[in-house]
mmCIF file of C-alpha atoms in Angstrom:
data_model
loop_
_atom_site.group_PDB
_atom_site.id
_atom_site.type_symbol
_atom_site.label_atom_id
_atom_site.label_comp_id
_atom_site.label_asym_id
_atom_site.label_seq_id
_atom_site.Cartn_x
_atom_site.Cartn_y
_atom_site.Cartn_z
ATOM 1 C CA MET A 1448 0.186 0.085 0.059
ATOM 2 C CA ASN A 1449 2.123 3.163 -1.200
ATOM 3 C CA ASN A 1450 1.743 6.176 0.149
ATOM 4 C CA THR A 1451 -1.254 5.442 2.323
ATOM 5 C CA VAL A 1452 -2.834 5.287 5.847
ATOM 6 C CA LYS A 1453 -2.286 1.343 6.952
ATOM 7 C CA PRO A 1454 -6.186 0.660 7.585
ATOM 8 C CA ASP A 1455 -8.284 -0.055 10.875
ATOM 9 C CA LYS A 1456 -8.709 -3.418 11.518
ATOM 10 C CA GLU A 1457 -11.970 -3.066 11.696
ATOM 11 C CA THR A 1458 -11.723 -1.725 8.442
ATOM 12 C CA VAL A 1459 -10.401 -5.560 7.107
ATOM 13 C CA ALA A 1460 -11.855 -6.791 8.717
ATOM 14 C CA ARG A 1461 -14.791 -5.540 6.605
ATOM 15 C CA ILE A 1462 -13.263 -5.952 3.563
ATOM 16 C CA PHE A 1463 -12.344 -9.959 5.117
ATOM 17 C CA LYS A 1464 -15.921 -10.506 5.655
ATOM 18 C CA ALA A 1465 -16.849 -9.504 1.964
ATOM 19 C CA PHE A 1466 -14.952 -11.850 0.348
ATOM 20 C CA CYS A 1467 -16.606 -14.366 2.700
ATOM 21 C CA ASP A 1468 -19.385 -16.416 1.840
ATOM 22 C CA PRO A 1469 -21.139 -17.222 -1.542
ATOM 23 C CA ASN A 1470 -23.264 -15.556 -1.973
ATOM 24 C CA ARG A 1471 -21.715 -12.276 -1.626
ATOM 25 C CA LEU A 1472 -19.400 -13.759 -4.281
ATOM 26 C CA SER A 1473 -22.068 -14.997 -6.755
ATOM 27 C CA VAL A 1474 -23.190 -10.551 -6.706
ATOM 28 C CA LEU A 1475 -19.736 -9.596 -7.188
ATOM 29 C CA GLU A 1476 -20.050 -11.960 -10.071
ATOM 30 C CA LEU A 1477 -22.576 -10.866 -11.711
ATOM 31 C CA LEU A 1478 -21.919 -6.842 -10.839
ATOM 32 C CA GLN A 1479 -18.830 -7.690 -12.980
ATOM 33 C CA ALA A 1480 -21.218 -7.519 -16.610
ATOM 34 C CA GLY A 1481 -22.036 -3.554 -14.656
ATOM 35 C CA GLU A 1482 -24.540 -1.818 -13.200
ATOM 36 C CA MET A 1483 -27.789 -4.198 -12.207
ATOM 37 C CA CYS A 1484 -30.781 -3.797 -10.742
ATOM 38 C CA ALA A 1485 -31.343 -5.167 -7.178
ATOM 39 C CA CYS A 1486 -34.264 -7.040 -9.213
ATOM 40 C CA LYS A 1487 -32.211 -8.516 -11.918
ATOM 41 C CA ILE A 1488 -29.701 -9.661 -8.744
ATOM 42 C CA LEU A 1489 -32.731 -11.174 -7.233
ATOM 43 C CA GLU A 1490 -33.798 -13.460 -9.669
ATOM 44 C CA ASP A 1491 -30.528 -14.269 -10.615
ATOM 45 C CA LEU A 1492 -29.541 -15.506 -7.040
ATOM 46 C CA ASN A 1493 -32.990 -16.591 -6.624
ATOM 47 C CA ILE A 1494 -32.580 -15.717 -2.731
ATOM 48 C CA GLY A 1495 -35.589 -13.372 -1.155
ATOM 49 C CA GLN A 1496 -35.241 -9.886 -0.672
ATOM 50 C CA PRO A 1497 -34.356 -9.827 3.031
ATOM 51 C CA THR A 1498 -31.572 -11.845 2.810
ATOM 52 C CA LEU A 1499 -30.451 -9.485 -0.775
ATOM 53 C CA SER A 1500 -30.929 -6.896 1.190
ATOM 54 C CA HIS A 1501 -28.104 -8.470 4.249
ATOM 55 C CA HIS A 1502 -25.752 -9.494 1.878
ATOM 56 C CA MET A 1503 -25.588 -5.764 -0.165
ATOM 57 C CA LYS A 1504 -24.930 -4.386 3.158
ATOM 58 C CA ILE A 1505 -22.236 -5.788 3.739
ATOM 59 C CA LEU A 1506 -20.655 -5.615 0.420
ATOM 60 C CA CYS A 1507 -21.720 -1.360 0.380
ATOM 61 C CA ASP A 1508 -20.239 -1.060 4.352
ATOM 62 C CA ALA A 1509 -16.816 -2.650 2.868
ATOM 63 C CA GLY A 1510 -16.778 -0.141 0.045
ATOM 64 C CA ILE A 1511 -16.282 -2.627 -2.664
ATOM 65 C CA VAL A 1512 -20.182 -2.091 -4.278
ATOM 66 C CA SER A 1513 -22.444 1.262 -4.085
ATOM 67 C CA VAL A 1514 -25.574 1.760 -4.699
ATOM 68 C CA ARG A 1515 -27.962 4.126 -5.441
ATOM 69 C CA LYS A 1516 -32.088 4.049 -5.405
ATOM 70 C CA GLU A 1517 -34.071 4.612 -8.582
ATOM 71 C CA GLY A 1518 -37.392 4.622 -7.451
ATOM 72 C CA LYS A 1519 -38.511 1.815 -5.050
ATOM 73 C CA TRP A 1520 -35.546 -0.393 -6.293
ATOM 74 C CA MET A 1521 -32.047 0.225 -5.553
ATOM 75 C CA HIS A 1522 -29.360 -0.183 -8.189
ATOM 76 C CA TYR A 1523 -25.760 -1.670 -7.086
ATOM 77 C CA SER A 1524 -22.260 -1.673 -8.712
ATOM 78 C CA LEU A 1525 -18.455 -2.282 -8.252
ATOM 79 C CA ASN A 1526 -16.624 0.546 -6.253
ATOM 80 C CA ARG A 1527 -14.135 0.081 -8.524
ATOM 81 C CA GLU A 1528 -11.878 2.418 -6.122
ATOM 82 C CA GLY A 1529 -12.742 -0.398 -2.985
ATOM 83 C CA PHE A 1530 -11.703 -3.384 -5.113
ATOM 84 C CA ALA A 1531 -8.572 -1.438 -5.902
ATOM 85 C CA ARG A 1532 -8.360 -0.500 -1.915
ATOM 86 C CA ALA A 1533 -9.350 -4.076 -0.699
ATOM 87 C CA SER A 1534 -6.400 -5.790 -3.311
ATOM 88 C CA GLU A 1535 -3.901 -3.223 -1.743
ATOM 89 C CA ILE A 1536 -5.158 -4.953 1.969
ATOM 90 C CA LEU A 1537 -4.838 -7.894 0.467
ATOM 91 C CA ALA A 1538 -1.555 -7.842 -0.919
ATOM 92 C CA SER A 1539 -0.154 -6.451 2.453
ATOM 93 C CA PHE A 1540 -0.463 -9.816 3.915
ATOM 94 C CA TYR A 1541 1.554 -10.753 1.716
ATOM 95 C CA THR A 1542 4.017 -8.329 0.963
ATOM 96 C CA SER A 1543 4.323 -7.942 5.474
ATOM 97 C CA SER A 1544 4.963 -11.485 5.887
ATOM 98 C CA ALA A 1545 8.776 -11.309 4.771
ATOM 99 C CA GLU A 1546 8.840 -8.867 8.051
ATOM 100 C CA TYR A 1547 7.187 -10.963 9.654
ATOM 101 C CA THR A 1548 9.609 -13.712 9.693
ATOM 102 C CA LEU A 1549 11.833 -12.306 10.446
ATOM 103 C CA LEU A 1550 10.486 -11.075 13.288
ATOM 104 C CA ALA A 1551 9.365 -14.429 14.030
ATOM 105 C CA GLN A 1552 13.099 -16.518 13.412
ATOM 106 C CA GLU A 1553 14.381 -13.210 16.138
ATOM 107 C CA CYS A 1554 11.727 -14.548 19.155
ATOM 108 C CA SER A 1555 13.367 -15.576 22.445
ATOM 109 C CA CYS A 1556 12.099 -19.165 22.754
ATOM 110 C CA SER A 1557 13.407 -19.863 19.393
ATOM 111 C CA LYS A 1558 17.040 -18.654 20.626
ATOM 112 C CA ASN A 1559 17.424 -21.746 24.086
ATOM 113 C CA LYS A 1560 16.093 -24.101 21.316
#
Protein backbone atom coordinates (compact mmCIF):
# COMPACT_ATOMS: atom_id res chain seq x y z
CA MET A 1 0.00 0.00 0.00
CA ASN A 2 2.11 2.78 -1.31
CA ASN A 3 1.86 6.16 0.41
CA THR A 4 -1.36 5.25 2.17
CA VAL A 5 -2.24 4.96 5.80
CA LYS A 6 -2.39 1.41 7.08
CA PRO A 7 -6.07 0.54 7.61
CA ASP A 8 -7.36 -0.30 11.05
CA LYS A 9 -8.30 -3.90 11.83
CA GLU A 10 -12.04 -3.14 11.68
CA THR A 11 -11.70 -1.93 8.10
CA VAL A 12 -9.67 -4.99 7.14
CA ALA A 13 -12.24 -7.28 8.80
CA ARG A 14 -15.11 -5.62 6.89
CA ILE A 15 -13.31 -6.16 3.60
CA PHE A 16 -12.51 -9.80 4.32
CA LYS A 17 -16.08 -10.40 5.52
CA ALA A 18 -17.39 -9.11 2.19
CA PHE A 19 -15.52 -11.83 0.31
CA CYS A 20 -16.29 -14.77 2.62
CA ASP A 21 -19.80 -15.74 1.53
CA PRO A 22 -20.80 -17.63 -1.64
CA ASN A 23 -23.85 -15.39 -2.23
CA ARG A 24 -21.74 -12.24 -2.00
CA LEU A 25 -19.20 -13.72 -4.40
CA SER A 26 -22.06 -14.48 -6.80
CA VAL A 27 -23.26 -10.89 -6.54
CA LEU A 28 -19.76 -9.62 -7.33
CA GLU A 29 -19.61 -11.89 -10.38
CA LEU A 30 -22.96 -10.52 -11.61
CA LEU A 31 -21.86 -6.92 -11.09
CA GLN A 32 -18.78 -7.44 -13.26
CA ALA A 33 -21.13 -6.94 -16.22
CA GLY A 34 -22.10 -3.50 -14.92
CA GLU A 35 -24.75 -1.85 -12.79
CA MET A 36 -27.64 -4.09 -11.88
CA CYS A 37 -31.03 -3.55 -10.30
CA ALA A 38 -31.77 -5.46 -7.09
CA CYS A 39 -34.72 -7.15 -8.82
CA LYS A 40 -32.38 -8.69 -11.41
CA ILE A 41 -29.93 -9.86 -8.74
CA LEU A 42 -32.84 -11.44 -6.86
CA GLU A 43 -33.90 -13.32 -10.00
CA ASP A 44 -30.42 -14.51 -10.86
CA LEU A 45 -29.51 -15.68 -7.36
CA ASN A 46 -32.94 -17.03 -6.43
CA ILE A 47 -32.75 -15.59 -2.91
CA GLY A 48 -35.19 -13.50 -0.90
CA GLN A 49 -35.15 -9.72 -0.69
CA PRO A 50 -34.16 -9.62 3.03
CA THR A 51 -31.23 -11.95 2.30
CA LEU A 52 -30.10 -9.79 -0.61
CA SER A 53 -30.38 -6.63 1.50
CA HIS A 54 -28.21 -8.23 4.18
CA HIS A 55 -25.50 -9.18 1.68
CA MET A 56 -25.60 -5.85 -0.14
CA LYS A 57 -25.19 -3.93 3.12
CA ILE A 58 -22.03 -5.91 3.87
CA LEU A 59 -20.65 -5.31 0.37
CA CYS A 60 -21.47 -1.59 0.52
CA ASP A 61 -20.06 -1.22 4.05
CA ALA A 62 -16.82 -2.76 2.79
CA GLY A 63 -16.69 -0.12 0.05
CA ILE A 64 -16.52 -2.60 -2.81
CA VAL A 65 -20.08 -2.02 -4.06
CA SER A 66 -21.83 1.29 -4.69
CA VAL A 67 -25.58 1.82 -4.57
CA ARG A 68 -28.03 4.34 -5.97
CA LYS A 69 -31.80 4.47 -5.61
CA GLU A 70 -34.10 4.81 -8.60
CA GLY A 71 -37.78 4.83 -7.69
CA LYS A 72 -38.39 1.97 -5.32
CA TRP A 73 -35.43 -0.08 -6.55
CA MET A 74 -31.79 -0.03 -5.59
CA HIS A 75 -29.16 -0.26 -8.33
CA TYR A 76 -25.76 -1.71 -7.47
CA SER A 77 -22.38 -1.49 -9.17
CA LEU A 78 -18.81 -2.38 -8.38
CA ASN A 79 -16.81 0.38 -6.73
CA ARG A 80 -13.50 0.21 -8.61
CA GLU A 81 -11.68 2.31 -6.00
CA GLY A 82 -12.97 0.07 -3.23
CA PHE A 83 -11.83 -3.02 -5.11
CA ALA A 84 -8.39 -1.49 -5.61
CA ARG A 85 -8.17 -0.71 -1.89
CA ALA A 86 -9.24 -4.27 -0.98
CA SER A 87 -6.61 -5.62 -3.37
CA GLU A 88 -3.92 -3.46 -1.75
CA ILE A 89 -4.92 -4.64 1.70
CA LEU A 90 -4.84 -8.28 0.65
CA ALA A 91 -1.45 -7.81 -1.03
CA SER A 92 -0.09 -6.14 2.10
CA PHE A 93 -0.54 -9.40 4.02
CA TYR A 94 1.73 -11.18 1.57
CA THR A 95 4.36 -8.46 1.18
CA SER A 96 4.71 -7.93 4.91
CA SER A 97 4.95 -11.67 5.63
CA ALA A 98 8.72 -11.61 5.02
CA GLU A 99 9.06 -8.93 7.69
CA TYR A 100 7.04 -11.00 10.17
CA THR A 101 9.04 -14.14 9.34
CA LEU A 102 12.17 -12.24 10.26
CA LEU A 103 10.58 -11.11 13.54
CA ALA A 104 9.54 -14.68 14.34
CA GLN A 105 13.09 -15.89 13.77
CA GLU A 106 14.33 -13.34 16.30
CA CYS A 107 11.99 -14.66 18.98
CA SER A 108 13.62 -15.50 22.30
CA CYS A 109 12.07 -18.98 22.37
CA SER A 110 13.87 -19.88 19.12
CA LYS A 111 17.20 -18.99 20.75
CA ASN A 112 16.64 -21.44 23.60
CA LYS A 113 16.45 -24.57 21.45
